[in-house]
Amino acid sequence: MTDAHIRHDWNIDEILALFDQPLNDLLFTAQSIHRVHHPANEVQISTLLSIKTGGCPEDCKYCPQSVHYDTGLDAHNLLPVEDVVDAATKARDAGATRFCMGAAWRSPTNAQTRKVAALVEAVKDLGMETCVTLGMLTPSQAQTLADAGLDYYNHNLDTSPEYYGQVITSRGYQDRLDTLANVRDTGVRVCCGGIVGMGETRLDRAGLLQQLANLPEHPESVPINNLVQVEGTPLHGTTPLAPIELVRCVAVARILMPKSVVRLSAGRTDLSEEAQALCFFAGAGSIFCGDQLLTTPNPTFDEDMEMFEGLGLARREDLPLEAR
């Protein structure tokens, strides 16, 4: 598949038809496309650190950091530079090439944005790629982060426009699209995906991927999160998504956005090694490594390395193809 064949005009019926294919056919197509644009047996490792935890005014029904829900979360203010540098150094020495920092804000103030920019500069000095997720950004805030050398900004769409209101009411879908545009205008790469397993239908999952695939430029990173159910949040107790449906989501994302790095993100603790292996075959080329994401559990580094060894996968030591 050449760049000329990369599309931004997918209709929902085409995407549903991909979802409906026999699994073997879907995986064959996804893996064939994956090998054109990405190393076949390498996985990029990112590490995620919560640099400001809890106290978020948003009402996202999946999130333990919302002030609307009692989840027993240990909240803290923005971490000092030395703590972030220490965490990033350990992540780099363990094999991570990208260090992602998340702050539970609806939208940062200009002063907070400047503080995060200083963290970006400090992590960049360690030779790592940087990614942050801070909520909604104005154009000037996006530029501040770009000037600091930020590589990626994460801002997920979460779900389809039609299902969005069932999950979040404190921020509109267009607000998310506006932030993506503000980031893209500065030249910073976009990390944007969603969450599955929130009670949505396959049509909604297809609708999320349609939104991502039909952006003016495909996100360079597309995290596919499997809902981590946290007691105290409204989505706790939701019927889990079947692992094979998650595999289908990864495969369809790979087909729709061939050059994007698809990340098998949150929720891996609920997946067997076999289910994760199918996700890698479906086109996932990145994971978060480390025993905790922002506030939820993740497989340990040793568990992931043992899985990689068994599957014959290598850690990608250099920058991903789309960052070269």
PDB file of C-alpha atoms in Angstrom:
ATOM      1  CA  MET A   1       0.000   0.000   0.000  1.00  0.00           C
ATOM      2  CA  THR A   2       1.523   3.299  -1.083  1.00  0.00           C
ATOM      3  CA  ASP A   3       0.897   6.677   0.503  1.00  0.00           C
ATOM      4  CA  ALA A   4      -1.370   7.467  -2.424  1.00  0.00           C
ATOM      5  CA  HIS A   5      -3.705   4.709  -1.242  1.00  0.00           C
ATOM      6  CA  ILE A   6      -3.989   5.971   2.340  1.00  0.00           C
ATOM      7  CA  ARG A   7      -7.530   7.220   2.716  1.00  0.00           C
ATOM      8  CA  HIS A   8      -9.348   9.807   4.800  1.00  0.00           C
ATOM      9  CA  ASP A   9     -12.822   9.168   3.413  1.00  0.00           C
ATOM     10  CA  TRP A  10     -13.941   5.892   4.997  1.00  0.00           C
ATOM     11  CA  ASN A  11     -17.691   5.401   5.343  1.00  0.00           C
ATOM     12  CA  ILE A  12     -19.220   3.490   8.203  1.00  0.00           C
ATOM     13  CA  ASP A  13     -20.489   0.605   6.066  1.00  0.00           C
ATOM     14  CA  GLU A  14     -16.968  -0.079   4.771  1.00  0.00           C
ATOM     15  CA  ILE A  15     -15.613  -0.152   8.322  1.00  0.00           C
ATOM     16  CA  LEU A  16     -18.368  -2.433   9.582  1.00  0.00           C
ATOM     17  CA  ALA A  17     -17.667  -4.758   6.672  1.00  0.00           C
ATOM     18  CA  LEU A  18     -14.063  -5.048   7.876  1.00  0.00           C
ATOM     19  CA  PHE A  19     -15.234  -5.842  11.410  1.00  0.00           C
ATOM     20  CA  ASP A  20     -17.556  -8.522  10.013  1.00  0.00           C
ATOM     21  CA  GLN A  21     -14.875 -10.389   8.054  1.00  0.00           C
ATOM     22  CA  PRO A  22     -13.829 -13.881   9.153  1.00  0.00           C
ATOM     23  CA  LEU A  23     -11.081 -13.345  11.722  1.00  0.00           C
ATOM     24  CA  ASN A  24      -8.422 -15.106   9.646  1.00  0.00           C
ATOM     25  CA  ASP A  25      -9.119 -12.881   6.649  1.00  0.00           C
ATOM     26  CA  LEU A  26      -9.119  -9.719   8.771  1.00  0.00           C
ATOM     27  CA  LEU A  27      -5.843 -10.615  10.478  1.00  0.00           C
ATOM     28  CA  PHE A  28      -4.183 -11.568   7.182  1.00  0.00           C
ATOM     29  CA  THR A  29      -5.057  -8.185   5.663  1.00  0.00           C
ATOM     30  CA  ALA A  30      -3.992  -6.271   8.786  1.00  0.00           C
ATOM     31  CA  GLN A  31      -0.661  -8.094   9.116  1.00  0.00           C
ATOM     32  CA  SER A  32       0.087  -7.663   5.413  1.00  0.00           C
ATOM     33  CA  ILE A  33      -0.439  -3.905   5.696  1.00  0.00           C
ATOM     34  CA  HIS A  34       1.523  -3.758   8.950  1.00  0.00           C
ATOM     35  CA  ARG A  35       4.615  -5.258   7.327  1.00  0.00           C
ATOM     36  CA  VAL A  36       4.641  -2.634   4.592  1.00  0.00           C
ATOM     37  CA  HIS A  37       5.006   0.237   7.060  1.00  0.00           C
ATOM     38  CA  HIS A  38       6.367  -1.245  10.288  1.00  0.00           C
ATOM     39  CA  PRO A  39       8.875  -3.841  11.531  1.00  0.00           C
ATOM     40  CA  ALA A  40       7.145  -7.213  11.644  1.00  0.00           C
ATOM     41  CA  ASN A  41       8.488  -8.416  14.999  1.00  0.00           C
ATOM     42  CA  GLU A  42       9.378  -5.302  16.970  1.00  0.00           C
ATOM     43  CA  VAL A  43       7.361  -3.445  19.587  1.00  0.00           C
ATOM     44  CA  GLN A  44       8.017   0.107  20.759  1.00  0.00           C
ATOM     45  CA  ILE A  45       7.926   0.580  24.532  1.00  0.00           C
ATOM     46  CA  SER A  46       6.534   3.669  26.204  1.00  0.00           C
ATOM     47  CA  THR A  47       6.306   4.473  29.901  1.00  0.00           C
ATOM     48  CA  LEU A  48       3.517   6.560  31.423  1.00  0.00           C
ATOM     49  CA  LEU A  49       3.772   8.682  34.570  1.00  0.00           C
ATOM     50  CA  SER A  50       1.018  10.614  36.310  1.00  0.00           C
ATOM     51  CA  ILE A  51       2.649  13.970  37.008  1.00  0.00           C
ATOM     52  CA  LYS A  52      -0.513  15.423  38.594  1.00  0.00           C
ATOM     53  CA  THR A  53      -3.098  13.015  39.979  1.00  0.00           C
ATOM     54  CA  GLY A  54      -6.764  13.443  40.865  1.00  0.00           C
ATOM     55  CA  GLY A  55      -8.999  16.465  41.320  1.00  0.00           C
ATOM     56  CA  CYS A  56     -10.178  16.601  37.713  1.00  0.00           C
ATOM     57  CA  PRO A  57     -13.523  18.446  37.282  1.00  0.00           C
ATOM     58  CA  GLU A  58     -14.536  16.368  34.251  1.00  0.00           C
ATOM     59  CA  ASP A  59     -17.212  13.662  34.654  1.00  0.00           C
ATOM     60  CA  CYS A  60     -15.732  10.929  32.424  1.00  0.00           C
ATOM     61  CA  LYS A  61     -17.510   7.814  33.714  1.00  0.00           C
ATOM     62  CA  TYR A  62     -14.453   5.583  33.339  1.00  0.00           C
ATOM     63  CA  CYS A  63     -11.987   7.788  35.203  1.00  0.00           C
ATOM     64  CA  PRO A  64     -10.937   7.363  38.857  1.00  0.00           C
ATOM     65  CA  GLN A  65      -9.368  10.846  38.794  1.00  0.00           C
ATOM     66  CA  SER A  66     -12.709  12.649  38.513  1.00  0.00           C
ATOM     67  CA  VAL A  67     -13.840  14.648  41.552  1.00  0.00           C
ATOM     68  CA  HIS A  68     -17.337  13.317  40.895  1.00  0.00           C
ATOM     69  CA  TYR A  69     -16.478   9.764  42.031  1.00  0.00           C
ATOM     70  CA  ASP A  70     -15.133   8.302  45.268  1.00  0.00           C
ATOM     71  CA  THR A  71     -12.447   5.820  44.249  1.00  0.00           C
ATOM     72  CA  GLY A  72     -10.010   6.205  47.129  1.00  0.00           C
ATOM     73  CA  LEU A  73      -7.417   7.742  44.824  1.00  0.00           C
ATOM     74  CA  ASP A  74      -4.304   9.266  46.417  1.00  0.00           C
ATOM     75  CA  ALA A  75      -4.230  12.683  44.757  1.00  0.00           C
ATOM     76  CA  HIS A  76      -1.103  14.818  44.370  1.00  0.00           C
ATOM     77  CA  ASN A  77      -0.123  18.110  42.771  1.00  0.00           C
ATOM     78  CA  LEU A  78       2.368  18.523  39.923  1.00  0.00           C
ATOM     79  CA  LEU A  79       5.526  16.537  40.599  1.00  0.00           C
ATOM     80  CA  PRO A  80       8.863  18.371  40.863  1.00  0.00           C
ATOM     81  CA  VAL A  81      11.320  18.177  37.980  1.00  0.00           C
ATOM     82  CA  GLU A  82      13.774  15.930  39.845  1.00  0.00           C
ATOM     83  CA  ASP A  83      11.111  13.280  40.506  1.00  0.00           C
ATOM     84  CA  VAL A  84      10.067  13.230  36.861  1.00  0.00           C
ATOM     85  CA  VAL A  85      13.663  13.036  35.643  1.00  0.00           C
ATOM     86  CA  ASP A  86      14.345  10.147  38.025  1.00  0.00           C
ATOM     87  CA  ALA A  87      11.317   8.227  36.727  1.00  0.00           C
ATOM     88  CA  ALA A  88      12.224   8.946  33.107  1.00  0.00           C
ATOM     89  CA  THR A  89      15.817   7.813  33.659  1.00  0.00           C
ATOM     90  CA  LYS A  90      14.648   4.497  35.101  1.00  0.00           C
ATOM     91  CA  ALA A  91      12.249   4.049  32.174  1.00  0.00           C
ATOM     92  CA  ARG A  92      14.996   4.774  29.641  1.00  0.00           C
ATOM     93  CA  ASP A  93      17.405   2.378  31.326  1.00  0.00           C
ATOM     94  CA  ALA A  94      14.695  -0.319  31.223  1.00  0.00           C
ATOM     95  CA  GLY A  95      14.332   0.073  27.456  1.00  0.00           C
ATOM     96  CA  ALA A  96      11.564   2.651  27.006  1.00  0.00           C
ATOM     97  CA  THR A  97      12.080   5.050  24.110  1.00  0.00           C
ATOM     98  CA  ARG A  98       9.141   7.347  24.863  1.00  0.00           C
ATOM     99  CA  PHE A  99       8.190   8.914  28.192  1.00  0.00           C
ATOM    100  CA  CYS A 100       4.582   9.978  28.528  1.00  0.00           C
ATOM    101  CA  MET A 101       3.345  12.356  31.230  1.00  0.00           C
ATOM    102  CA  GLY A 102      -0.284  12.793  32.219  1.00  0.00           C
ATOM    103  CA  ALA A 103      -1.897  15.501  34.338  1.00  0.00           C
ATOM    104  CA  ALA A 104      -5.510  15.372  35.510  1.00  0.00           C
ATOM    105  CA  TRP A 105      -6.637  18.787  34.307  1.00  0.00           C
ATOM    106  CA  ARG A 106      -9.654  19.829  32.273  1.00  0.00           C
ATOM    107  CA  SER A 107      -7.364  22.374  30.665  1.00  0.00           C
ATOM    108  CA  PRO A 108      -4.101  23.705  32.116  1.00  0.00           C
ATOM    109  CA  THR A 109      -3.451  27.354  32.884  1.00  0.00           C
ATOM    110  CA  ASN A 110      -0.692  29.105  30.981  1.00  0.00           C
ATOM    111  CA  ALA A 111       1.527  28.904  34.084  1.00  0.00           C
ATOM    112  CA  GLN A 112       0.898  25.168  34.395  1.00  0.00           C
ATOM    113  CA  THR A 113       1.669  24.707  30.714  1.00  0.00           C
ATOM    114  CA  ARG A 114       5.035  26.444  31.173  1.00  0.00           C
ATOM    115  CA  LYS A 115       5.854  24.127  34.088  1.00  0.00           C
ATOM    116  CA  VAL A 116       5.081  21.085  31.957  1.00  0.00           C
ATOM    117  CA  ALA A 117       7.205  22.555  29.168  1.00  0.00           C
ATOM    118  CA  ALA A 118      10.136  22.560  31.601  1.00  0.00           C
ATOM    119  CA  LEU A 119       9.489  18.862  32.301  1.00  0.00           C
ATOM    120  CA  VAL A 120       9.454  18.162  28.570  1.00  0.00           C
ATOM    121  CA  GLU A 121      12.834  19.840  28.158  1.00  0.00           C
ATOM    122  CA  ALA A 122      14.297  17.864  31.059  1.00  0.00           C
ATOM    123  CA  VAL A 123      13.125  14.511  29.666  1.00  0.00           C
ATOM    124  CA  LYS A 124      14.296  15.427  26.161  1.00  0.00           C
ATOM    125  CA  ASP A 125      17.761  15.993  27.638  1.00  0.00           C
ATOM    126  CA  LEU A 126      17.783  12.291  28.540  1.00  0.00           C
ATOM    127  CA  GLY A 127      17.470  11.390  24.850  1.00  0.00           C
ATOM    128  CA  MET A 128      13.862  10.193  25.047  1.00  0.00           C
ATOM    129  CA  GLU A 129      10.793  11.040  23.026  1.00  0.00           C
ATOM    130  CA  THR A 130       8.206  12.951  25.019  1.00  0.00           C
ATOM    131  CA  CYS A 131       4.421  12.834  25.120  1.00  0.00           C
ATOM    132  CA  VAL A 132       2.036  14.670  27.426  1.00  0.00           C
ATOM    133  CA  THR A 133      -1.696  14.621  28.037  1.00  0.00           C
ATOM    134  CA  LEU A 134      -3.042  17.647  29.875  1.00  0.00           C
ATOM    135  CA  GLY A 135      -6.595  18.095  28.641  1.00  0.00           C
ATOM    136  CA  MET A 136      -7.763  20.836  26.306  1.00  0.00           C
ATOM    137  CA  LEU A 137      -5.167  23.259  24.916  1.00  0.00           C
ATOM    138  CA  THR A 138      -5.394  26.706  23.383  1.00  0.00           C
ATOM    139  CA  PRO A 139      -3.250  27.434  20.312  1.00  0.00           C
ATOM    140  CA  SER A 140      -0.749  29.423  22.411  1.00  0.00           C
ATOM    141  CA  GLN A 141      -0.447  26.625  24.979  1.00  0.00           C
ATOM    142  CA  ALA A 142       0.173  24.097  22.225  1.00  0.00           C
ATOM    143  CA  GLN A 143       2.886  26.369  20.861  1.00  0.00           C
ATOM    144  CA  THR A 144       4.534  26.626  24.293  1.00  0.00           C
ATOM    145  CA  LEU A 145       4.849  22.848  24.413  1.00  0.00           C
ATOM    146  CA  ALA A 146       6.044  22.692  20.820  1.00  0.00           C
ATOM    147  CA  ASP A 147       8.746  25.262  21.571  1.00  0.00           C
ATOM    148  CA  ALA A 148       9.929  23.030  24.426  1.00  0.00           C
ATOM    149  CA  GLY A 149      10.476  20.214  21.940  1.00  0.00           C
ATOM    150  CA  LEU A 150       7.407  18.089  22.670  1.00  0.00           C
ATOM    151  CA  ASP A 151       7.176  15.133  20.301  1.00  0.00           C
ATOM    152  CA  TYR A 152       3.585  13.930  20.893  1.00  0.00           C
ATOM    153  CA  TYR A 153       0.400  15.215  22.470  1.00  0.00           C
ATOM    154  CA  ASN A 154      -2.175  12.677  23.594  1.00  0.00           C
ATOM    155  CA  HIS A 155      -5.840  13.634  23.437  1.00  0.00           C
ATOM    156  CA  ASN A 156      -8.207  10.719  22.903  1.00  0.00           C
ATOM    157  CA  LEU A 157     -11.626  10.907  21.281  1.00  0.00           C
ATOM    158  CA  ASP A 158     -12.676   8.052  23.609  1.00  0.00           C
ATOM    159  CA  THR A 159     -15.652   6.760  21.578  1.00  0.00           C
ATOM    160  CA  SER A 160     -17.988   7.575  18.710  1.00  0.00           C
ATOM    161  CA  PRO A 161     -19.756  10.957  18.538  1.00  0.00           C
ATOM    162  CA  GLU A 162     -23.071   9.140  18.983  1.00  0.00           C
ATOM    163  CA  TYR A 163     -22.077   7.341  22.201  1.00  0.00           C
ATOM    164  CA  TYR A 164     -19.939  10.115  23.643  1.00  0.00           C
ATOM    165  CA  GLY A 165     -22.727  11.716  25.670  1.00  0.00           C
ATOM    166  CA  GLN A 166     -23.295   8.422  27.496  1.00  0.00           C
ATOM    167  CA  VAL A 167     -19.760   8.638  28.864  1.00  0.00           C
ATOM    168  CA  ILE A 168     -18.919  12.351  29.205  1.00  0.00           C
ATOM    169  CA  THR A 169     -21.081  15.465  29.546  1.00  0.00           C
ATOM    170  CA  SER A 170     -18.548  18.017  30.805  1.00  0.00           C
ATOM    171  CA  ARG A 171     -16.711  18.396  27.500  1.00  0.00           C
ATOM    172  CA  GLY A 172     -18.029  18.205  23.950  1.00  0.00           C
ATOM    173  CA  TYR A 173     -16.713  16.137  21.071  1.00  0.00           C
ATOM    174  CA  GLN A 174     -15.830  19.261  19.129  1.00  0.00           C
ATOM    175  CA  ASP A 175     -13.703  20.441  22.064  1.00  0.00           C
ATOM    176  CA  ARG A 176     -11.546  17.363  21.564  1.00  0.00           C
ATOM    177  CA  LEU A 177     -11.272  17.906  17.823  1.00  0.00           C
ATOM    178  CA  ASP A 178     -10.331  21.546  18.387  1.00  0.00           C
ATOM    179  CA  THR A 179      -7.469  20.579  20.694  1.00  0.00           C
ATOM    180  CA  LEU A 180      -6.190  18.090  18.130  1.00  0.00           C
ATOM    181  CA  ALA A 181      -6.216  20.827  15.498  1.00  0.00           C
ATOM    182  CA  ASN A 182      -4.398  23.251  17.819  1.00  0.00           C
ATOM    183  CA  VAL A 183      -1.686  20.678  18.442  1.00  0.00           C
ATOM    184  CA  ARG A 184      -1.380  19.690  14.801  1.00  0.00           C
ATOM    185  CA  ASP A 185      -0.963  23.323  13.753  1.00  0.00           C
ATOM    186  CA  THR A 186       2.264  23.549  15.806  1.00  0.00           C
ATOM    187  CA  GLY A 187       3.842  20.516  14.145  1.00  0.00           C
ATOM    188  CA  VAL A 188       3.654  18.355  17.267  1.00  0.00           C
ATOM    189  CA  ARG A 189       2.660  14.774  16.465  1.00  0.00           C
ATOM    190  CA  VAL A 190      -0.732  13.553  17.609  1.00  0.00           C
ATOM    191  CA  CYS A 191      -1.446  10.547  19.821  1.00  0.00           C
ATOM    192  CA  CYS A 192      -5.174   9.880  19.661  1.00  0.00           C
ATOM    193  CA  GLY A 193      -7.297   6.794  20.130  1.00  0.00           C
ATOM    194  CA  GLY A 194     -10.106   5.652  22.347  1.00  0.00           C
ATOM    195  CA  ILE A 195     -11.517   3.233  24.885  1.00  0.00           C
ATOM    196  CA  VAL A 196     -13.497   0.109  24.111  1.00  0.00           C
ATOM    197  CA  GLY A 197     -15.547  -1.997  26.485  1.00  0.00           C
ATOM    198  CA  MET A 198     -17.581   0.902  27.899  1.00  0.00           C
ATOM    199  CA  GLY A 199     -20.907  -0.665  26.926  1.00  0.00           C
ATOM    200  CA  GLU A 200     -20.799   0.682  23.385  1.00  0.00           C
ATOM    201  CA  THR A 201     -21.861  -1.304  20.321  1.00  0.00           C
ATOM    202  CA  ARG A 202     -19.718  -2.457  17.426  1.00  0.00           C
ATOM    203  CA  LEU A 203     -21.251   0.409  15.441  1.00  0.00           C
ATOM    204  CA  ASP A 204     -19.814   2.815  18.019  1.00  0.00           C
ATOM    205  CA  ARG A 205     -16.398   1.184  17.822  1.00  0.00           C
ATOM    206  CA  ALA A 206     -16.527   1.530  14.061  1.00  0.00           C
ATOM    207  CA  GLY A 207     -17.633   5.142  14.485  1.00  0.00           C
ATOM    208  CA  LEU A 208     -14.634   5.929  16.702  1.00  0.00           C
ATOM    209  CA  LEU A 209     -12.222   4.471  14.159  1.00  0.00           C
ATOM    210  CA  GLN A 210     -13.990   6.348  11.373  1.00  0.00           C
ATOM    211  CA  GLN A 211     -13.424   9.648  13.210  1.00  0.00           C
ATOM    212  CA  LEU A 212      -9.729   8.859  13.652  1.00  0.00           C
ATOM    213  CA  ALA A 213      -9.187   7.605  10.104  1.00  0.00           C
ATOM    214  CA  ASN A 214     -10.956  10.576   8.525  1.00  0.00           C
ATOM    215  CA  LEU A 215      -8.969  13.260  10.347  1.00  0.00           C
ATOM    216  CA  PRO A 216      -7.026  15.471   7.902  1.00  0.00           C
ATOM    217  CA  GLU A 217      -3.894  13.615   9.030  1.00  0.00           C
ATOM    218  CA  HIS A 218      -3.923  10.241  10.736  1.00  0.00           C
ATOM    219  CA  PRO A 219      -2.651  10.291  14.321  1.00  0.00           C
ATOM    220  CA  GLU A 220       0.936   9.112  14.434  1.00  0.00           C
ATOM    221  CA  SER A 221       0.032   7.025  17.492  1.00  0.00           C
ATOM    222  CA  VAL A 222      -3.350   5.359  18.026  1.00  0.00           C
ATOM    223  CA  PRO A 223      -3.810   3.897  21.528  1.00  0.00           C
ATOM    224  CA  ILE A 224      -6.551   1.298  21.832  1.00  0.00           C
ATOM    225  CA  ASN A 225      -7.557   1.105  25.490  1.00  0.00           C
ATOM    226  CA  ASN A 226      -9.550  -1.775  26.934  1.00  0.00           C
ATOM    227  CA  LEU A 227     -11.656  -0.337  29.774  1.00  0.00           C
ATOM    228  CA  VAL A 228     -10.086  -0.831  33.197  1.00  0.00           C
ATOM    229  CA  GLN A 229     -13.028  -0.990  35.553  1.00  0.00           C
ATOM    230  CA  VAL A 230     -12.387   0.955  38.764  1.00  0.00           C
ATOM    231  CA  GLU A 231     -14.709   0.540  41.719  1.00  0.00           C
ATOM    232  CA  GLY A 232     -16.513   3.788  42.437  1.00  0.00           C
ATOM    233  CA  THR A 233     -16.763   4.882  38.797  1.00  0.00           C
ATOM    234  CA  PRO A 234     -20.113   4.588  36.984  1.00  0.00           C
ATOM    235  CA  LEU A 235     -18.711   2.107  34.450  1.00  0.00           C
ATOM    236  CA  HIS A 236     -17.625  -0.346  37.122  1.00  0.00           C
ATOM    237  CA  GLY A 237     -19.577  -3.549  36.526  1.00  0.00           C
ATOM    238  CA  THR A 238     -19.913  -3.056  32.764  1.00  0.00           C
ATOM    239  CA  THR A 239     -19.918  -6.318  30.819  1.00  0.00           C
ATOM    240  CA  PRO A 240     -16.316  -6.783  29.615  1.00  0.00           C
ATOM    241  CA  LEU A 241     -15.571  -6.697  25.916  1.00  0.00           C
ATOM    242  CA  ALA A 242     -14.747 -10.081  24.395  1.00  0.00           C
ATOM    243  CA  PRO A 243     -10.983 -10.262  23.735  1.00  0.00           C
ATOM    244  CA  ILE A 244     -11.524 -11.245  20.091  1.00  0.00           C
ATOM    245  CA  GLU A 245     -13.536  -8.046  19.580  1.00  0.00           C
ATOM    246  CA  LEU A 246     -10.558  -6.073  20.901  1.00  0.00           C
ATOM    247  CA  VAL A 247      -8.352  -7.921  18.416  1.00  0.00           C
ATOM    248  CA  ARG A 248     -10.770  -6.917  15.655  1.00  0.00           C
ATOM    249  CA  CYS A 249     -10.547  -3.279  16.771  1.00  0.00           C
ATOM    250  CA  VAL A 250      -6.759  -3.351  16.541  1.00  0.00           C
ATOM    251  CA  ALA A 251      -6.865  -4.994  13.119  1.00  0.00           C
ATOM    252  CA  VAL A 252      -9.378  -2.528  11.699  1.00  0.00           C
ATOM    253  CA  ALA A 253      -7.378   0.403  13.096  1.00  0.00           C
ATOM    254  CA  ARG A 254      -4.283  -0.979  11.370  1.00  0.00           C
ATOM    255  CA  ILE A 255      -6.095  -1.260   8.024  1.00  0.00           C
ATOM    256  CA  LEU A 256      -7.658   2.210   8.206  1.00  0.00           C
ATOM    257  CA  MET A 257      -4.478   3.986   9.353  1.00  0.00           C
ATOM    258  CA  PRO A 258      -1.585   2.027   7.836  1.00  0.00           C
ATOM    259  CA  LYS A 259       1.296   4.275   8.912  1.00  0.00           C
ATOM    260  CA  SER A 260       0.078   4.971  12.435  1.00  0.00           C
ATOM    261  CA  VAL A 261       1.638   3.115  15.344  1.00  0.00           C
ATOM    262  CA  VAL A 262      -1.252   1.282  17.002  1.00  0.00           C
ATOM    263  CA  ARG A 263      -0.670   0.897  20.725  1.00  0.00           C
ATOM    264  CA  LEU A 264      -2.156  -1.896  22.799  1.00  0.00           C
ATOM    265  CA  SER A 265      -2.715   0.361  25.765  1.00  0.00           C
ATOM    266  CA  ALA A 266      -4.684   0.151  29.034  1.00  0.00           C
ATOM    267  CA  GLY A 267      -6.409  -3.031  30.141  1.00  0.00           C
ATOM    268  CA  ARG A 268      -3.705  -5.569  29.298  1.00  0.00           C
ATOM    269  CA  THR A 269      -3.915  -7.104  32.779  1.00  0.00           C
ATOM    270  CA  ASP A 270      -7.308  -8.495  31.745  1.00  0.00           C
ATOM    271  CA  LEU A 271      -5.899 -10.098  28.597  1.00  0.00           C
ATOM    272  CA  SER A 272      -4.231 -13.473  28.303  1.00  0.00           C
ATOM    273  CA  GLU A 273      -0.845 -13.729  26.630  1.00  0.00           C
ATOM    274  CA  GLU A 274      -2.615 -15.404  23.708  1.00  0.00           C
ATOM    275  CA  ALA A 275      -5.023 -12.475  23.297  1.00  0.00           C
ATOM    276  CA  GLN A 276      -2.130 -10.014  23.373  1.00  0.00           C
ATOM    277  CA  ALA A 277      -0.287 -12.111  20.796  1.00  0.00           C
ATOM    278  CA  LEU A 278      -3.279 -11.842  18.478  1.00  0.00           C
ATOM    279  CA  CYS A 279      -3.292  -8.064  18.979  1.00  0.00           C
ATOM    280  CA  PHE A 280       0.372  -7.890  17.945  1.00  0.00           C
ATOM    281  CA  PHE A 281      -0.419 -10.005  14.892  1.00  0.00           C
ATOM    282  CA  ALA A 282      -3.333  -7.669  14.150  1.00  0.00           C
ATOM    283  CA  GLY A 283      -0.933  -4.736  13.947  1.00  0.00           C
ATOM    284  CA  ALA A 284      -0.274  -3.428  17.448  1.00  0.00           C
ATOM    285  CA  GLY A 285       3.293  -2.132  17.461  1.00  0.00           C
ATOM    286  CA  SER A 286       3.561  -0.427  20.835  1.00  0.00           C
ATOM    287  CA  ILE A 287       2.717  -0.969  24.490  1.00  0.00           C
ATOM    288  CA  PHE A 288       2.994   0.860  27.783  1.00  0.00           C
ATOM    289  CA  CYS A 289       5.502  -0.936  29.967  1.00  0.00           C
ATOM    290  CA  GLY A 290       5.683  -0.733  33.756  1.00  0.00           C
ATOM    291  CA  ASP A 291       3.465  -2.011  36.543  1.00  0.00           C
ATOM    292  CA  GLN A 292       1.204   1.077  36.607  1.00  0.00           C
ATOM    293  CA  LEU A 293      -0.282   3.421  34.025  1.00  0.00           C
ATOM    294  CA  LEU A 294      -1.660   6.733  35.291  1.00  0.00           C
ATOM    295  CA  THR A 295      -3.575   5.193  38.189  1.00  0.00           C
ATOM    296  CA  THR A 296      -4.446   1.671  37.014  1.00  0.00           C
ATOM    297  CA  PRO A 297      -2.429  -1.588  37.016  1.00  0.00           C
ATOM    298  CA  ASN A 298      -0.323  -2.853  34.131  1.00  0.00           C
ATOM    299  CA  PRO A 299       1.778  -5.997  33.627  1.00  0.00           C
ATOM    300  CA  THR A 300       5.254  -5.757  35.135  1.00  0.00           C
ATOM    301  CA  PHE A 301       8.302  -5.140  32.983  1.00  0.00           C
ATOM    302  CA  ASP A 302       9.571  -8.673  33.618  1.00  0.00           C
ATOM    303  CA  GLU A 303       6.210 -10.167  32.615  1.00  0.00           C
ATOM    304  CA  ASP A 304       6.267  -8.236  29.354  1.00  0.00           C
ATOM    305  CA  MET A 305       9.864  -9.223  28.573  1.00  0.00           C
ATOM    306  CA  GLU A 306       9.012 -12.871  29.227  1.00  0.00           C
ATOM    307  CA  MET A 307       6.038 -12.544  26.868  1.00  0.00           C
ATOM    308  CA  PHE A 308       8.203 -10.899  24.210  1.00  0.00           C
ATOM    309  CA  GLU A 309      10.739 -13.721  24.467  1.00  0.00           C
ATOM    310  CA  GLY A 310       8.054 -16.358  24.075  1.00  0.00           C
ATOM    311  CA  LEU A 311       6.562 -14.594  21.052  1.00  0.00           C
ATOM    312  CA  GLY A 312       9.905 -13.823  19.436  1.00  0.00           C
ATOM    313  CA  LEU A 313       9.297 -10.079  19.645  1.00  0.00           C
ATOM    314  CA  ALA A 314      12.049  -7.535  20.116  1.00  0.00           C
ATOM    315  CA  ARG A 315      11.978  -4.175  21.811  1.00  0.00           C
ATOM    316  CA  ARG A 316      12.341  -1.451  19.234  1.00  0.00           C
ATOM    317  CA  GLU A 317      15.548   0.229  20.310  1.00  0.00           C
ATOM    318  CA  ASP A 318      15.440   3.129  17.876  1.00  0.00           C
ATOM    319  CA  LEU A 319      12.727   5.635  17.052  1.00  0.00           C
ATOM    320  CA  PRO A 320       9.552   4.366  15.358  1.00  0.00           C
ATOM    321  CA  LEU A 321       9.420   4.601  11.576  1.00  0.00           C
ATOM    322  CA  GLU A 322       6.949   7.474  11.687  1.00  0.00           C
ATOM    323  CA  ALA A 323       9.332   9.532  13.839  1.00  0.00           C
ATOM    324  CA  ARG A 324      12.404   9.131  11.624  1.00  0.00           C
TER     325      ARG A 324
END
